[in-house]
Coordinates of C-alpha atoms and ligand atoms in Angstrom, one line a residue:
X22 CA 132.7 88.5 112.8
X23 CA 130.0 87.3 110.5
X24 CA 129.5 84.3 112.6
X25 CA 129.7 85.9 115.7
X26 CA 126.5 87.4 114.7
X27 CA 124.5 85.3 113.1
X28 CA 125.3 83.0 116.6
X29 CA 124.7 85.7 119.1
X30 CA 121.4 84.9 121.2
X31 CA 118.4 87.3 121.6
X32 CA 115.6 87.1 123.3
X33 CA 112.7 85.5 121.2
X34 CA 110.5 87.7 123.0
X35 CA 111.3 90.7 122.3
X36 CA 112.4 89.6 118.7
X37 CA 115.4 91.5 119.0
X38 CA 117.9 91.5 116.0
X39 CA 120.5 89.2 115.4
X40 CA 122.2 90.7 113.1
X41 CA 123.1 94.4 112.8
X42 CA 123.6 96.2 109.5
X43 CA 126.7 98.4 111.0
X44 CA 129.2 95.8 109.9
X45 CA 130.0 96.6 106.6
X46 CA 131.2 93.2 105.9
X47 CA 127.9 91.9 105.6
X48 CA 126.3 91.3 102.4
X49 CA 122.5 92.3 101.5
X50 CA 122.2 88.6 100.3
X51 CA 122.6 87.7 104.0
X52 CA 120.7 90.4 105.5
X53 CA 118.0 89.8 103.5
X54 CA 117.6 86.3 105.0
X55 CA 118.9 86.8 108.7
X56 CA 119.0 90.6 109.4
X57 CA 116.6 91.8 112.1
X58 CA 116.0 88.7 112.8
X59 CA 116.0 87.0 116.6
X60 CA 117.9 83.4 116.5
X61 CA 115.0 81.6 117.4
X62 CA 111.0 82.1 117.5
X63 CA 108.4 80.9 120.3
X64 CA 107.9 76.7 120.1
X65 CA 111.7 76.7 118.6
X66 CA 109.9 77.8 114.8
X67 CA 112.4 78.1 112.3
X68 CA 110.2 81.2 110.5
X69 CA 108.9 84.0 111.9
X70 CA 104.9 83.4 113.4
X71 CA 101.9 85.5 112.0
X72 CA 101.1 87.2 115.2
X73 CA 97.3 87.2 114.5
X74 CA 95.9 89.3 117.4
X75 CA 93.8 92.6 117.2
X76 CA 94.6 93.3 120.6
X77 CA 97.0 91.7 123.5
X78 CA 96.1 90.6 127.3
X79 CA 97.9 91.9 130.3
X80 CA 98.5 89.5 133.3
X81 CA 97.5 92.2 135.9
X82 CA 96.5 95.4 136.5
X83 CA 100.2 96.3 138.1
X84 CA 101.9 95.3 134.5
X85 CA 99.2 97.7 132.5
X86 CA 101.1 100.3 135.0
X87 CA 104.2 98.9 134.4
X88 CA 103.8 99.3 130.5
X89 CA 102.5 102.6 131.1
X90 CA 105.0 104.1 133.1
X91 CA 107.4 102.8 130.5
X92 CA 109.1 100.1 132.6
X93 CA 108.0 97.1 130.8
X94 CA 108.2 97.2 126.7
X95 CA 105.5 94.9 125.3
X96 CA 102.6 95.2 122.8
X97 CA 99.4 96.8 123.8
X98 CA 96.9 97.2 120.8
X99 CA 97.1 96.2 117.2
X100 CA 97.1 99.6 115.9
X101 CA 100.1 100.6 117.6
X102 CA 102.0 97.9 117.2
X103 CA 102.5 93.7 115.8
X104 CA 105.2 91.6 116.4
X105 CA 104.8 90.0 112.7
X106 CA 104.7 94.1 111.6
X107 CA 107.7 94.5 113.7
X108 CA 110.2 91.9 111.9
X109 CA 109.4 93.7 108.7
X110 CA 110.5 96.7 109.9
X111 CA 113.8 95.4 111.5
X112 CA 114.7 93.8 108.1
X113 CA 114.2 96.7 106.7
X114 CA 116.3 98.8 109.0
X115 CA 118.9 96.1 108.8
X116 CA 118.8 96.5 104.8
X117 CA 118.7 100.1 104.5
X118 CA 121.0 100.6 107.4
X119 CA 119.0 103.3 109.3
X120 CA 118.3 103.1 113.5
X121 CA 114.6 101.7 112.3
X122 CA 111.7 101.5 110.1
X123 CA 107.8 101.4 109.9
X124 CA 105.9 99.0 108.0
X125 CA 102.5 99.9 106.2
X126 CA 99.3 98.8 104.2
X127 CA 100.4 100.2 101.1
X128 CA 103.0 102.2 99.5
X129 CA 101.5 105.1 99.7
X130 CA 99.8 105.0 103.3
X131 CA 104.0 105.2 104.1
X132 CA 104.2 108.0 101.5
X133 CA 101.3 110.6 102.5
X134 CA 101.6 109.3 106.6
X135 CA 105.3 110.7 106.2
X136 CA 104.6 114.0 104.8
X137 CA 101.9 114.5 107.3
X138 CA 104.6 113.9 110.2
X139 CA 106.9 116.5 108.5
X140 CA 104.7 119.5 107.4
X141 CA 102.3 121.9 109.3
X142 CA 100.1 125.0 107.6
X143 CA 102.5 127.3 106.2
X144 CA 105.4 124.9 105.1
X145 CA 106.8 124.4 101.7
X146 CA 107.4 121.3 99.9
X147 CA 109.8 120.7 96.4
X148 CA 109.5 117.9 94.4
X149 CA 110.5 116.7 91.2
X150 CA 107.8 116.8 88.8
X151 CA 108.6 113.4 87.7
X152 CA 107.8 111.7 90.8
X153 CA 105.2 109.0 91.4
X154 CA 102.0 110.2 90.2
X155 CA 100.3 109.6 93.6
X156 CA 102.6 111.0 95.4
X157 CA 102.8 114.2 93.4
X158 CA 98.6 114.7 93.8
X159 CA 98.4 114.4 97.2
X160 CA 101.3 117.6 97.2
X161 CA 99.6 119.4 94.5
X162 CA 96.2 119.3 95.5
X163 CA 95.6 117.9 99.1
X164 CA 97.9 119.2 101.1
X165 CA 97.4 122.6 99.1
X166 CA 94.2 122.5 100.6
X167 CA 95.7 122.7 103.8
X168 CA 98.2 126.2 103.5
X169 CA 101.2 123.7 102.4
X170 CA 102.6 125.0 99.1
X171 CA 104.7 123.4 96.7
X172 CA 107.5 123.9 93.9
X173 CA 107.4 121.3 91.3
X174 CA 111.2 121.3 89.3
X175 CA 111.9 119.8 86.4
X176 CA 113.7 115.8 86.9
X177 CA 117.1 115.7 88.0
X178 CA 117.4 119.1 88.1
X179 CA 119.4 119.7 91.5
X180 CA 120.6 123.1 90.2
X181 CA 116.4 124.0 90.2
X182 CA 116.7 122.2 93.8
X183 CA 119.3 125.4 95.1
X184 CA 116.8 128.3 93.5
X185 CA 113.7 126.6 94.9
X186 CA 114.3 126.5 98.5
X187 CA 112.8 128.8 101.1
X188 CA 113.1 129.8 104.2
X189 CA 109.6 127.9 105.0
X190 CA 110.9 124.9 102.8
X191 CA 110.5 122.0 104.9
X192 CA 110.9 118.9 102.5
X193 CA 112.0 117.9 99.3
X194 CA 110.9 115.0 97.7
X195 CA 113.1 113.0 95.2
X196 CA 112.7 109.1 93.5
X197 CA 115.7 107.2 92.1
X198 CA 115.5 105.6 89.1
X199 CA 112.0 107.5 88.2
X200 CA 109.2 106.5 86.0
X201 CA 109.0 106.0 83.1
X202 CA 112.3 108.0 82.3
X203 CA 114.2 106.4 85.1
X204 CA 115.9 109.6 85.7
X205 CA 118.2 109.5 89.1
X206 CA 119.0 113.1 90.3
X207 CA 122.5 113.2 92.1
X208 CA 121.4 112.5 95.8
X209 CA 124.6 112.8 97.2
X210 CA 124.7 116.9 96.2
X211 CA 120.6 116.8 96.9
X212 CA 121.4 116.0 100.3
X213 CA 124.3 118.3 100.8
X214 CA 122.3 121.0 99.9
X215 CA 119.2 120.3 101.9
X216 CA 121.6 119.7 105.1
X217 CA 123.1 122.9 104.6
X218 CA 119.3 124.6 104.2
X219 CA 118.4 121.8 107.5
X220 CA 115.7 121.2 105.2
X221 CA 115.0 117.2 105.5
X222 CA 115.1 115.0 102.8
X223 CA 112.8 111.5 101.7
X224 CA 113.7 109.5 98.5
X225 CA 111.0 107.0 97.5
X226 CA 113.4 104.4 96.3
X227 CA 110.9 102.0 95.7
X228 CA 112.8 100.9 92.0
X229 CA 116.2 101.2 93.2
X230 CA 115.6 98.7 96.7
X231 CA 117.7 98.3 99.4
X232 CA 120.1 96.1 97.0
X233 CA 120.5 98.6 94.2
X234 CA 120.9 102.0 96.8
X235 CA 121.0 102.9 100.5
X236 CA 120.3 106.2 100.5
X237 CA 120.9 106.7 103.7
X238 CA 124.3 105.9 103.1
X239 CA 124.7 109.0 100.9
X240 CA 122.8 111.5 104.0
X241 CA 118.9 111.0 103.0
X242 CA 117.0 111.4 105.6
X243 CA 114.0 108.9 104.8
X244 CA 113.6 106.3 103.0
X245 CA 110.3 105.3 101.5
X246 CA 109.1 102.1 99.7
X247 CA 105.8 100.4 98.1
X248 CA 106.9 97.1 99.8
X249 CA 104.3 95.8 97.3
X250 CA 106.9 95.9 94.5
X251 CA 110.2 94.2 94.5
X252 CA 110.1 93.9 98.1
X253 CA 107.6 91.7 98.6
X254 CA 108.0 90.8 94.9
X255 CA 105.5 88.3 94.1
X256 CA 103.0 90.7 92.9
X257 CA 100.2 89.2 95.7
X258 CA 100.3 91.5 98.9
X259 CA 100.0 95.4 99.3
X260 CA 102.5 97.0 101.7
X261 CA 105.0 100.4 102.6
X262 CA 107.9 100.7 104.4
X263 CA 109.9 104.1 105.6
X264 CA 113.0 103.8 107.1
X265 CA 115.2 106.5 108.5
X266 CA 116.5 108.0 111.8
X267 CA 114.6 107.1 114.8
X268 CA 113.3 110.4 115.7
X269 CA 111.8 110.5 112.4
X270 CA 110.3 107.1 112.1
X271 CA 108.8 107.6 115.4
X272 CA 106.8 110.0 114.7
X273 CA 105.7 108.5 111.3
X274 CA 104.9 105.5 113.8
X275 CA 102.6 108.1 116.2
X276 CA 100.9 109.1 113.2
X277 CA 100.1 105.7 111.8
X278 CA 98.6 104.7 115.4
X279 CA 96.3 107.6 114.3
X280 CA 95.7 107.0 110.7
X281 CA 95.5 103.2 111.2
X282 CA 96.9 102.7 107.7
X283 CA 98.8 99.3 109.7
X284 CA 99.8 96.3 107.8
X285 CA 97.9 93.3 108.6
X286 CA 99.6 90.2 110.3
X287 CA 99.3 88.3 106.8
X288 CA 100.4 91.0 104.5
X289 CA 103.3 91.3 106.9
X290 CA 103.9 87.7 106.5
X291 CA 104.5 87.6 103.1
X292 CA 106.3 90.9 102.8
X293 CA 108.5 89.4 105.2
X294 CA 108.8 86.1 103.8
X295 CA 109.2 88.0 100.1
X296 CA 112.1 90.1 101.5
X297 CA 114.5 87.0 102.1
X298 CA 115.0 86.7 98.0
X299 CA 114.9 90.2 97.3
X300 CA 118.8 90.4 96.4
X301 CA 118.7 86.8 94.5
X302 CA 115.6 88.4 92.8
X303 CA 116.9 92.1 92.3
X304 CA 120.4 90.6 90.8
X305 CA 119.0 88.3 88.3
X306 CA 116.7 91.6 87.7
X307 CA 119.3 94.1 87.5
X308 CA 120.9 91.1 84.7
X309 CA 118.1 90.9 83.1
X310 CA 117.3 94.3 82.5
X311 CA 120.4 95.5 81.3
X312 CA 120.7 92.8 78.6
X313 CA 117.4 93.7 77.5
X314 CA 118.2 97.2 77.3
X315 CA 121.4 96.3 75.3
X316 CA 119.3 94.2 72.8
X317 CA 116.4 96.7 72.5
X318 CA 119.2 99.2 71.6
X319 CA 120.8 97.0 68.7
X320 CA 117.3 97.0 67.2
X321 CA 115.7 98.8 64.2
X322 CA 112.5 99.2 65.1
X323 CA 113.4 101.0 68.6
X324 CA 113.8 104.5 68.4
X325 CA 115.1 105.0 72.5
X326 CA 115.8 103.1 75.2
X327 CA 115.9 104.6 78.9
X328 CA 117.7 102.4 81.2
X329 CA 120.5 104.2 83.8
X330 CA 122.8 101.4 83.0
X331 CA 123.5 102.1 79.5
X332 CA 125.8 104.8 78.9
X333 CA 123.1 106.8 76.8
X334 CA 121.2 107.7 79.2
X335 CA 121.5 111.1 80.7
X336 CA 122.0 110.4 83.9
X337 CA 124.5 106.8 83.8
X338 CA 127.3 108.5 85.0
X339 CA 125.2 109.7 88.5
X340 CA 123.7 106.3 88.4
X341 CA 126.8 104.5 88.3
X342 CA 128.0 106.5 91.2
X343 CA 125.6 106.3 93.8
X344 CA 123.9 102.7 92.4
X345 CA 125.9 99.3 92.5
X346 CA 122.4 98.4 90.2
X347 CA 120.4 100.3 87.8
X348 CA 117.2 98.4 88.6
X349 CA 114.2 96.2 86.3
X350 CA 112.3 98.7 84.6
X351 CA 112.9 99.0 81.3
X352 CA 111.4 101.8 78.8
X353 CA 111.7 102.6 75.4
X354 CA 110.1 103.8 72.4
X355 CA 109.1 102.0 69.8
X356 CA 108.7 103.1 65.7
X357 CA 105.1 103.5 65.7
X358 CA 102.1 105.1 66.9
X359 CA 99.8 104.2 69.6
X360 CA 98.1 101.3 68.2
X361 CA 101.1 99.8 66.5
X362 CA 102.7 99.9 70.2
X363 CA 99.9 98.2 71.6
X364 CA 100.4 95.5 69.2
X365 CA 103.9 95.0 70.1
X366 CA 102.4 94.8 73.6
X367 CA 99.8 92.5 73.2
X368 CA 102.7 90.1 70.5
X369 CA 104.5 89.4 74.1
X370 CA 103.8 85.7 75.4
X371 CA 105.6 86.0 78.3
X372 CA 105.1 89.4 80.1
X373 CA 101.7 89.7 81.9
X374 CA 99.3 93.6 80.8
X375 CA 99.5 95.1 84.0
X376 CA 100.4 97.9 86.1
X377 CA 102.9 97.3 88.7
X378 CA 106.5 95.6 88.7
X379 CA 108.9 94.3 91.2
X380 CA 107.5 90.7 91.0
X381 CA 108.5 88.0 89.7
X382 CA 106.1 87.8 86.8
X383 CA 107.5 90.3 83.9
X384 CA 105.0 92.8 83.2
X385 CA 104.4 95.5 80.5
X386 CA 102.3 98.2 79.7
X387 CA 101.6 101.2 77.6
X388 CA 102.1 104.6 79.8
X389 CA 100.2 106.4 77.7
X390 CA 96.9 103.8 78.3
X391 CA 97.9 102.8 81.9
X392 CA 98.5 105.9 83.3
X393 CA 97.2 108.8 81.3
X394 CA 94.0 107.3 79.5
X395 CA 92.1 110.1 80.3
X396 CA 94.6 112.6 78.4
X397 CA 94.6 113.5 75.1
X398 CA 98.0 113.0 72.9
X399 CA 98.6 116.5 73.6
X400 CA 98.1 116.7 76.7
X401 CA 100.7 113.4 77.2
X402 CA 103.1 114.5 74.8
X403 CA 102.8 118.3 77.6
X404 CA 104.2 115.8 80.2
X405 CA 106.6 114.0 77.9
X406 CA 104.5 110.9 77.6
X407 CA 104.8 109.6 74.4
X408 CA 102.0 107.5 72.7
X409 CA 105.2 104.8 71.1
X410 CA 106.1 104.4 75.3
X411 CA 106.6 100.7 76.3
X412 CA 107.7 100.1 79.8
X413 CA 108.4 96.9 80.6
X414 CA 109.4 95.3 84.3
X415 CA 111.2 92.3 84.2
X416 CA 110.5 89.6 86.4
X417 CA 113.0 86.7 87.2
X418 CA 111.9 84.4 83.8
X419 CA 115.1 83.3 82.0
X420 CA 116.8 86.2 80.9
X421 CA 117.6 85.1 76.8
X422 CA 113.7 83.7 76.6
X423 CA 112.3 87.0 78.2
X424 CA 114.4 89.3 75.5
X425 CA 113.6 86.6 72.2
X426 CA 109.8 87.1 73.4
X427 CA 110.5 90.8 72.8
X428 CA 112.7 90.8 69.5
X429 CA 109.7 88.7 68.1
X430 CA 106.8 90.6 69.2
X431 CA 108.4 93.4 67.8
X432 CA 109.6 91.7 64.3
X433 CA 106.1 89.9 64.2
X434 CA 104.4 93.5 64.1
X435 CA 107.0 95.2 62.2
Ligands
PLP23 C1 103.7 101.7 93.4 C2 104.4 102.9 93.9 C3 104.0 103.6 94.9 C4 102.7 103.4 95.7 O1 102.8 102.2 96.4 P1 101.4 101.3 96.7 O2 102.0 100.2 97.5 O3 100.8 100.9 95.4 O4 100.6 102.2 97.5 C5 104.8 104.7 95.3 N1 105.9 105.0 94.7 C6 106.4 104.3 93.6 C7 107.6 104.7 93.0 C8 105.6 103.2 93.2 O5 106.1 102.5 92.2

């Protein structure tokens, strides 16, 4: 069956997919590499082209008709459309296993693009107030501005989920793991819920990937990513992805043509190009991370660790249900205040100071200075972050050499 597949001719042209995601059998290892892919690209290329074109020619006037009156499906203007966009966006459908996708500049171009397609004046949003910061302000206090209200409930809490809806509710919001706390709120009862209420439903499963979770696969509606984490995952290019139903993405599409929020050729590129390791990658992540966590655990000077695969955390039991991987994001709290925890920080010789993670370079940072600076210890410890937080993203460095760097940095500053 597999092979039937992978050898069944398209048309270069049209870059239709070779392989389709609906046959269970079919592993995200080889999706990753072949799915939504055509069998062959113009001059006989092996790898996908960068399409680098703002705009396309049309032989004659009577096939600028043709296109317009729908009988001839072809590109028309870089806004609306790429053929080196398009690939990332059958991948992606492939991986997630929706009817199609729509690729973006950034992670959060897909996010706010989105939630413009699905609200008007009067409509009602819920999200959990642990979800990405970004994505949280331009609920709270843009669309605000616009008549959309909003109910913030507390993480994980689907039972809130149930007493927040309205009749006007038209979305709800949820990530899976979140961060820092890597909380993962039962999506399988979230989406039961909201289809009973017909209210839709987007996950941002930008940490859990396509390898990890398909939500769609459990009734989500959308899917959102920042393609600039582990799915491009070499921490160079800036990109989104949603994926869903084609109805939906299809709109989302409209409104980028409008927005222009598009990914460029290049970007595309490489997110496509990153996207053909992301289970190899994710694996030896998922590996990583959990070791890690089990060895933070064991040791004195670590107060907590938060990581959905060990069975202390509050939600394993949901995560070990709806994930076959509990991600690369580790957090935990160290015995010390803030400046001792920035000297574990800076102690670490192999991961990098930065925000961001999904790459392949292992990178750490202090919540409390990377995202809240500006609050004061209060105010963080309000919003349950703590000044002794370490998050810490593993990369795809040798698994036993990544967690020694850590045991010493911590014993160095003990
Ligand atoms: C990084 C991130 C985003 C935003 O993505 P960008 O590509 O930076 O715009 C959204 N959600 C989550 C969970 C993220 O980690």
């Amino acid at each position: 069956m597999l092979t039937e597949l992978v050898l069944a001719p398209s048309d270069p042209l049209t870059y239709a997919p070779a392989l389709v995601p609906d046959e269970k059998e079919i592993s995200q290892r080889t999706l990753a590499v072949h799915g939504g892919e055509p069998r062959t690209y113009p001059y006989d290329a092996l790898v996908a082209p960068i399409t680098q074109t703002a705009t396309y020619s049309f032989a004659d006037t009577a096939e600028l008709i043709a296109y317009f009156e729908g009988r001839k499906d072809r590109e028309e203007y870089g806004r609306y459309g790429n053929p080196s966009v398009r690939l990332v966006e059958e991948k992606l459908a492939a991986l997630e296993d929706t009817e199609d996708a729509a690729a973006f500049a950034s992670g959060m171009a897909a996010m706010t693009s989105t939630i413009l397609a699905l609200v008007k004046s009067g409509s009602h949003v819920i999200l959990f107030a642990d979800c990405y910061r970004r994505t949280r302000q331009f609920v709270t206090t843009f669309l605000d501005r616009f008549g959309v209200s909003n109910t913030l409930i507390p993480p994980a809490d689907v039972g809130a989920l149930r007493a927040a809806i309205r009749p006007e509710t038209r979305l709800v919001i949820a990530e899976a793991p979140t961060n820092p706390y890597q909380t993962v709120p039962d999506l399988e009862q979230l989406a039961e819920i909201c289809r009973a209420k017909k209210v839709k439903t987007l996950i941002d499963s930008t940490f859990a990937t396509p390898v990890n979770f398909r939500p769609a696969n459990f009734g989500i509606d959308i899917v959102v990513h920042s393609a600039t984490k582990y799915l491009a995952g070499h921490n160079d290019v800036l990109g989104g992805v949603v994926a869903g139903k084609a109805g939906i993405v299809s709109l989302v599409r409209d409104l980028r043509s409008v927005f222009g929020a598009c990914l460029d050729p290049h970007a595309a590129y490489l997110v496509h190009r990153g996207i053909k390791t992301l289970a190899l990658r994710v694996e030896q992540q998922n590996a990583s991370a959990q070791a890690l966590a089990q060895r933070l655990e064991q040791h004195p000077r670590v107060r907590r660790v938060w990581y959905p695969g060990l069975p202390s955390h509050p939600n394993h039991e949901t995560a070990k249900r709806l994930m076959t991987g509990f991600g690369g994001v580790v957090t935990f709290e160290v015995d010390a205040d803030l400046d001792g925890t920035s000297r574990v920080v800076d102690a670490c010789r192999i991961p990098r100071i930065a925000p961001s993670l999904g790459g392949v370079e292992s990178l750490i940072e202090q919540p409390a200075l990377m995202s809240y600076f500006e609050l004061s210890t209060e105010e963080r410890e309000a919003i349950g972050i703590r000044n002794n937080l370490i998050r810490y993203a593993v990369g795809i460095e040798d698994t036993g050499e990544l967690i020694a760097d850590l045991v010493a940095a911590l014993d160095r500053t003990a």
